Amino acid sequence: MLEVKDYSKQELADALYAKNTKPASRLKKLWREVSGCPDLMRDLRRLHYRTGDSGFTAAMVERIKYWLCID
């Protein structure tokens, strides 16, 4: 179960995709999933997310969990 808290992008990718061996692969997979969901991207933009940000706030993580159906 993913805890709702602030995460860096790498920390969130590691928490979600621990089975992928390379950390860079995890980060790319997270970006593909997030950017592939227009509703999620809209919610993140409402929460002032920009692609150059270094991480996600707890509110953003909550929306990611909702839109990507993560427990």
CSV table of N, CA, C and O in Angstrom, one decimal:
chain,number,residue,atom,x,y,z
A,1,MET,N,0.8,-1.2,0.0
A,1,MET,CA,0.0,0.0,0.0
A,1,MET,C,0.9,1.2,0.0
A,1,MET,O,1.8,1.3,0.8
A,2,LEU,N,0.6,2.2,-0.9
A,2,LEU,CA,1.4,3.4,-1.0
A,2,LEU,C,0.9,4.4,0.0
A,2,LEU,O,-0.3,4.8,0.0
A,3,GLU,N,1.8,4.9,0.8
A,3,GLU,CA,1.5,5.9,1.8
A,3,GLU,C,1.3,7.3,1.1
A,3,GLU,O,2.1,7.7,0.2
A,4,VAL,N,0.3,8.1,1.5
A,4,VAL,CA,0.1,9.4,1.0
A,4,VAL,C,1.0,10.4,1.7
A,4,VAL,O,0.7,10.7,2.9
A,5,LYS,N,2.1,10.8,1.1
A,5,LYS,CA,3.0,11.8,1.7
A,5,LYS,C,3.8,12.4,0.5
A,5,LYS,O,3.6,12.0,-0.6
A,6,ASP,N,4.6,13.4,0.8
A,6,ASP,CA,5.5,14.0,-0.2
A,6,ASP,C,6.5,13.0,-0.7
A,6,ASP,O,7.1,12.3,0.2
A,7,TYR,N,6.8,12.9,-2.0
A,7,TYR,CA,7.8,12.0,-2.6
A,7,TYR,C,8.6,12.8,-3.6
A,7,TYR,O,8.0,13.6,-4.3
A,8,SER,N,9.8,12.4,-3.7
A,8,SER,CA,10.6,12.9,-4.9
A,8,SER,C,10.1,12.0,-6.0
A,8,SER,O,9.5,10.9,-5.8
A,9,LYS,N,10.3,12.4,-7.3
A,9,LYS,CA,9.9,11.5,-8.4
A,9,LYS,C,10.5,10.1,-8.3
A,9,LYS,O,9.8,9.1,-8.5
A,10,GLN,N,11.8,10.1,-8.0
A,10,GLN,CA,12.5,8.8,-7.9
A,10,GLN,C,11.9,7.9,-6.8
A,10,GLN,O,11.7,6.7,-7.0
A,11,GLU,N,11.7,8.5,-5.6
A,11,GLU,CA,11.1,7.8,-4.5
A,11,GLU,C,9.8,7.2,-4.9
A,11,GLU,O,9.5,6.0,-4.5
A,12,LEU,N,8.9,8.0,-5.5
A,12,LEU,CA,7.6,7.5,-5.9
A,12,LEU,C,7.7,6.3,-6.9
A,12,LEU,O,7.1,5.3,-6.8
A,13,ALA,N,8.6,6.5,-7.9
A,13,ALA,CA,8.8,5.5,-8.9
A,13,ALA,C,9.3,4.2,-8.3
A,13,ALA,O,8.9,3.1,-8.6
A,14,ASP,N,10.3,4.3,-7.3
A,14,ASP,CA,10.8,3.2,-6.6
A,14,ASP,C,9.7,2.5,-5.8
A,14,ASP,O,9.7,1.2,-5.7
A,15,ALA,N,8.8,3.2,-5.2
A,15,ALA,CA,7.8,2.7,-4.3
A,15,ALA,C,6.7,1.9,-5.2
A,15,ALA,O,6.2,0.9,-4.8
A,16,LEU,N,6.5,2.5,-6.4
A,16,LEU,CA,5.4,1.9,-7.2
A,16,LEU,C,5.9,0.7,-8.1
A,16,LEU,O,5.2,-0.3,-8.3
A,17,TYR,N,7.2,0.8,-8.5
A,17,TYR,CA,7.7,-0.2,-9.5
A,17,TYR,C,9.0,-0.8,-9.0
A,17,TYR,O,9.9,-0.9,-9.8
A,18,ALA,N,9.0,-1.3,-7.8
A,18,ALA,CA,10.2,-1.9,-7.2
A,18,ALA,C,10.6,-3.2,-8.0
A,18,ALA,O,11.8,-3.5,-7.9
A,19,LYS,N,9.8,-3.8,-8.8
A,19,LYS,CA,10.2,-5.0,-9.5
A,19,LYS,C,11.1,-4.7,-10.7
A,19,LYS,O,11.8,-5.5,-11.2
A,20,ASN,N,11.0,-3.5,-11.3
A,20,ASN,CA,11.8,-3.1,-12.4
A,20,ASN,C,13.2,-2.9,-11.8
A,20,ASN,O,13.4,-2.3,-10.8
A,21,THR,N,14.2,-3.4,-12.5
A,21,THR,CA,15.6,-3.4,-11.9
A,21,THR,C,16.3,-2.1,-12.0
A,21,THR,O,17.0,-1.7,-11.1
A,22,LYS,N,16.1,-1.4,-13.0
A,22,LYS,CA,16.9,-0.1,-13.2
A,22,LYS,C,16.0,1.1,-12.7
A,22,LYS,O,14.9,1.2,-13.1
A,23,PRO,N,16.6,1.9,-11.8
A,23,PRO,CA,15.9,3.1,-11.3
A,23,PRO,C,15.4,4.0,-12.5
A,23,PRO,O,14.3,4.6,-12.4
A,24,ALA,N,16.2,4.2,-13.5
A,24,ALA,CA,15.8,5.0,-14.6
A,24,ALA,C,14.6,4.4,-15.3
A,24,ALA,O,13.7,5.2,-15.8
A,25,SER,N,14.5,3.1,-15.4
A,25,SER,CA,13.3,2.5,-16.0
A,25,SER,C,12.1,2.7,-15.2
A,25,SER,O,11.0,2.9,-15.7
A,26,ARG,N,12.3,2.7,-13.9
A,26,ARG,CA,11.1,3.0,-13.0
A,26,ARG,C,10.6,4.4,-13.2
A,26,ARG,O,9.4,4.6,-13.3
A,27,LEU,N,11.5,5.3,-13.3
A,27,LEU,CA,11.1,6.7,-13.5
A,27,LEU,C,10.4,6.9,-14.9
A,27,LEU,O,9.4,7.6,-14.9
A,28,LYS,N,10.9,6.3,-15.9
A,28,LYS,CA,10.3,6.4,-17.2
A,28,LYS,C,8.9,5.8,-17.2
A,28,LYS,O,8.0,6.4,-17.8
A,29,LYS,N,8.8,4.7,-16.5
A,29,LYS,CA,7.5,4.0,-16.4
A,29,LYS,C,6.5,4.9,-15.7
A,29,LYS,O,5.3,5.1,-16.1
A,30,LEU,N,6.9,5.5,-14.6
A,30,LEU,CA,6.0,6.5,-13.9
A,30,LEU,C,5.6,7.6,-14.8
A,30,LEU,O,4.4,7.9,-14.8
A,31,TRP,N,6.5,8.2,-15.5
A,31,TRP,CA,6.2,9.3,-16.4
A,31,TRP,C,5.2,8.9,-17.5
A,31,TRP,O,4.3,9.6,-17.8
A,32,ARG,N,5.4,7.7,-18.1
A,32,ARG,CA,4.5,7.2,-19.1
A,32,ARG,C,3.1,7.0,-18.6
A,32,ARG,O,2.1,7.4,-19.2
A,33,GLU,N,3.0,6.5,-17.4
A,33,GLU,CA,1.7,6.3,-16.7
A,33,GLU,C,1.0,7.6,-16.4
A,33,GLU,O,-0.2,7.8,-16.7
A,34,VAL,N,1.7,8.5,-15.8
A,34,VAL,CA,1.2,9.8,-15.4
A,34,VAL,C,0.8,10.6,-16.7
A,34,VAL,O,-0.3,11.1,-16.8
A,35,SER,N,1.7,10.8,-17.6
A,35,SER,CA,1.4,11.6,-18.8
A,35,SER,C,0.4,11.0,-19.7
A,35,SER,O,-0.2,11.6,-20.5
A,36,GLY,N,0.2,9.7,-19.6
A,36,GLY,CA,-0.8,9.0,-20.5
A,36,GLY,C,-2.2,9.1,-20.0
A,36,GLY,O,-3.1,8.6,-20.6
A,37,CYS,N,-2.4,9.7,-18.8
A,37,CYS,CA,-3.8,9.9,-18.3
A,37,CYS,C,-4.1,11.4,-18.3
A,37,CYS,O,-3.7,12.1,-17.4
A,38,PRO,N,-4.9,11.8,-19.3
A,38,PRO,CA,-5.2,13.3,-19.3
A,38,PRO,C,-5.9,13.8,-18.1
A,38,PRO,O,-5.7,14.9,-17.7
A,39,ASP,N,-6.8,13.0,-17.5
A,39,ASP,CA,-7.5,13.4,-16.3
A,39,ASP,C,-6.6,13.6,-15.2
A,39,ASP,O,-6.7,14.6,-14.4
A,40,LEU,N,-5.6,12.7,-15.0
A,40,LEU,CA,-4.6,12.9,-14.0
A,40,LEU,C,-3.7,14.1,-14.2
A,40,LEU,O,-3.5,14.9,-13.3
A,41,MET,N,-3.3,14.3,-15.4
A,41,MET,CA,-2.5,15.5,-15.7
A,41,MET,C,-3.3,16.8,-15.4
A,41,MET,O,-2.7,17.7,-14.9
A,42,ARG,N,-4.5,16.8,-15.8
A,42,ARG,CA,-5.4,18.0,-15.5
A,42,ARG,C,-5.4,18.2,-13.9
A,42,ARG,O,-5.3,19.4,-13.5
A,43,ASP,N,-5.6,17.2,-13.2
A,43,ASP,CA,-5.7,17.3,-11.7
A,43,ASP,C,-4.3,17.8,-11.2
A,43,ASP,O,-4.3,18.6,-10.3
A,44,LEU,N,-3.2,17.3,-11.7
A,44,LEU,CA,-1.9,17.7,-11.2
A,44,LEU,C,-1.7,19.1,-11.5
A,44,LEU,O,-1.1,19.9,-10.7
A,45,ARG,N,-2.1,19.6,-12.7
A,45,ARG,CA,-1.9,21.0,-13.1
A,45,ARG,C,-2.7,21.9,-12.2
A,45,ARG,O,-2.2,23.0,-11.8
A,46,ARG,N,-3.9,21.4,-11.8
A,46,ARG,CA,-4.7,22.2,-10.8
A,46,ARG,C,-3.9,22.4,-9.5
A,46,ARG,O,-4.2,23.3,-8.7
A,47,LEU,N,-3.1,21.4,-9.2
A,47,LEU,CA,-2.4,21.4,-7.9
A,47,LEU,C,-1.0,22.0,-8.1
A,47,LEU,O,-0.1,21.9,-7.3
A,48,HIS,N,-0.8,22.7,-9.2
A,48,HIS,CA,0.4,23.5,-9.5
A,48,HIS,C,1.6,22.6,-9.9
A,48,HIS,O,2.7,23.0,-9.6
A,49,TYR,N,1.4,21.5,-10.4
A,49,TYR,CA,2.5,20.6,-10.9
A,49,TYR,C,3.0,21.1,-12.2
A,49,TYR,O,2.2,21.4,-13.1
A,50,ARG,N,4.3,21.1,-12.3
A,50,ARG,CA,5.0,21.4,-13.6
A,50,ARG,C,6.0,20.2,-13.9
A,50,ARG,O,6.5,19.7,-12.9
A,51,THR,N,6.2,19.9,-15.1
A,51,THR,CA,7.0,18.7,-15.4
A,51,THR,C,8.5,18.8,-14.9
A,51,THR,O,9.1,17.8,-14.7
A,52,GLY,N,9.0,20.0,-14.7
A,52,GLY,CA,10.3,20.2,-14.2
A,52,GLY,C,10.4,20.1,-12.7
A,52,GLY,O,11.5,20.2,-12.1
A,53,ASP,N,9.3,19.9,-12.0
A,53,ASP,CA,9.3,19.8,-10.5
A,53,ASP,C,10.1,18.6,-10.1
A,53,ASP,O,10.1,17.6,-10.8
A,54,SER,N,10.7,18.6,-8.9
A,54,SER,CA,11.5,17.5,-8.5
A,54,SER,C,10.7,16.4,-7.8
A,54,SER,O,11.2,15.3,-7.5
A,55,GLY,N,9.4,16.7,-7.5
A,55,GLY,CA,8.7,15.7,-6.7
A,55,GLY,C,7.2,16.0,-6.8
A,55,GLY,O,6.7,16.8,-7.5
A,56,PHE,N,6.5,15.2,-5.9
A,56,PHE,CA,5.0,15.3,-5.8
A,56,PHE,C,4.6,15.6,-4.4
A,56,PHE,O,5.2,15.0,-3.4
A,57,THR,N,3.7,16.4,-4.1
A,57,THR,CA,3.1,16.7,-2.8
A,57,THR,C,2.2,15.5,-2.4
A,57,THR,O,1.8,14.7,-3.3
A,58,ALA,N,1.8,15.5,-1.2
A,58,ALA,CA,0.9,14.5,-0.7
A,58,ALA,C,-0.4,14.5,-1.5
A,58,ALA,O,-1.0,13.5,-1.9
A,59,ALA,N,-0.9,15.7,-1.8
A,59,ALA,CA,-2.2,15.9,-2.5
A,59,ALA,C,-2.0,15.3,-4.0
A,59,ALA,O,-2.9,14.7,-4.5
A,60,MET,N,-0.9,15.5,-4.6
A,60,MET,CA,-0.6,15.0,-5.9
A,60,MET,C,-0.6,13.5,-5.9
A,60,MET,O,-1.1,12.8,-6.8
A,61,VAL,N,0.1,12.9,-4.9
A,61,VAL,CA,0.2,11.5,-4.7
A,61,VAL,C,-1.2,10.9,-4.6
A,61,VAL,O,-1.5,9.8,-5.1
A,62,GLU,N,-2.0,11.5,-3.8
A,62,GLU,CA,-3.4,11.1,-3.6
A,62,GLU,C,-4.1,11.0,-5.0
A,62,GLU,O,-4.8,10.0,-5.3
A,63,ARG,N,-4.0,12.0,-5.8
A,63,ARG,CA,-4.6,12.0,-7.2
A,63,ARG,C,-4.0,10.9,-8.1
A,63,ARG,O,-4.7,10.3,-8.8
A,64,ILE,N,-2.7,10.7,-8.0
A,64,ILE,CA,-2.0,9.7,-8.7
A,64,ILE,C,-2.6,8.3,-8.3
A,64,ILE,O,-2.9,7.5,-9.2
A,65,LYS,N,-2.7,8.1,-7.0
A,65,LYS,CA,-3.3,6.8,-6.6
A,65,LYS,C,-4.7,6.6,-7.1
A,65,LYS,O,-5.0,5.5,-7.5
A,66,TYR,N,-5.5,7.7,-7.1
A,66,TYR,CA,-6.9,7.6,-7.6
A,66,TYR,C,-6.9,7.2,-9.1
A,66,TYR,O,-7.6,6.3,-9.5
A,67,TRP,N,-6.2,8.0,-9.9
A,67,TRP,CA,-6.3,7.9,-11.3
A,67,TRP,C,-5.6,6.6,-11.9
A,67,TRP,O,-6.0,6.1,-12.9
A,68,LEU,N,-4.6,6.2,-11.2
A,68,LEU,CA,-3.9,5.0,-11.6
A,68,LEU,C,-4.3,3.7,-10.9
A,68,LEU,O,-3.8,2.7,-11.1
A,69,CYS,N,-5.4,3.9,-10.1
A,69,CYS,CA,-6.0,2.7,-9.3
A,69,CYS,C,-4.9,2.0,-8.5
A,69,CYS,O,-4.8,0.8,-8.6
A,70,ILE,N,-4.2,2.7,-7.7
A,70,ILE,CA,-3.2,2.1,-6.8
A,70,ILE,C,-3.7,2.1,-5.4
A,70,ILE,O,-4.2,3.1,-4.9
A,71,ASP,N,-3.5,1.0,-4.8
A,71,ASP,CA,-4.0,0.9,-3.4
A,71,ASP,C,-3.0,1.6,-2.4
A,71,ASP,O,-1.9,1.7,-2.5
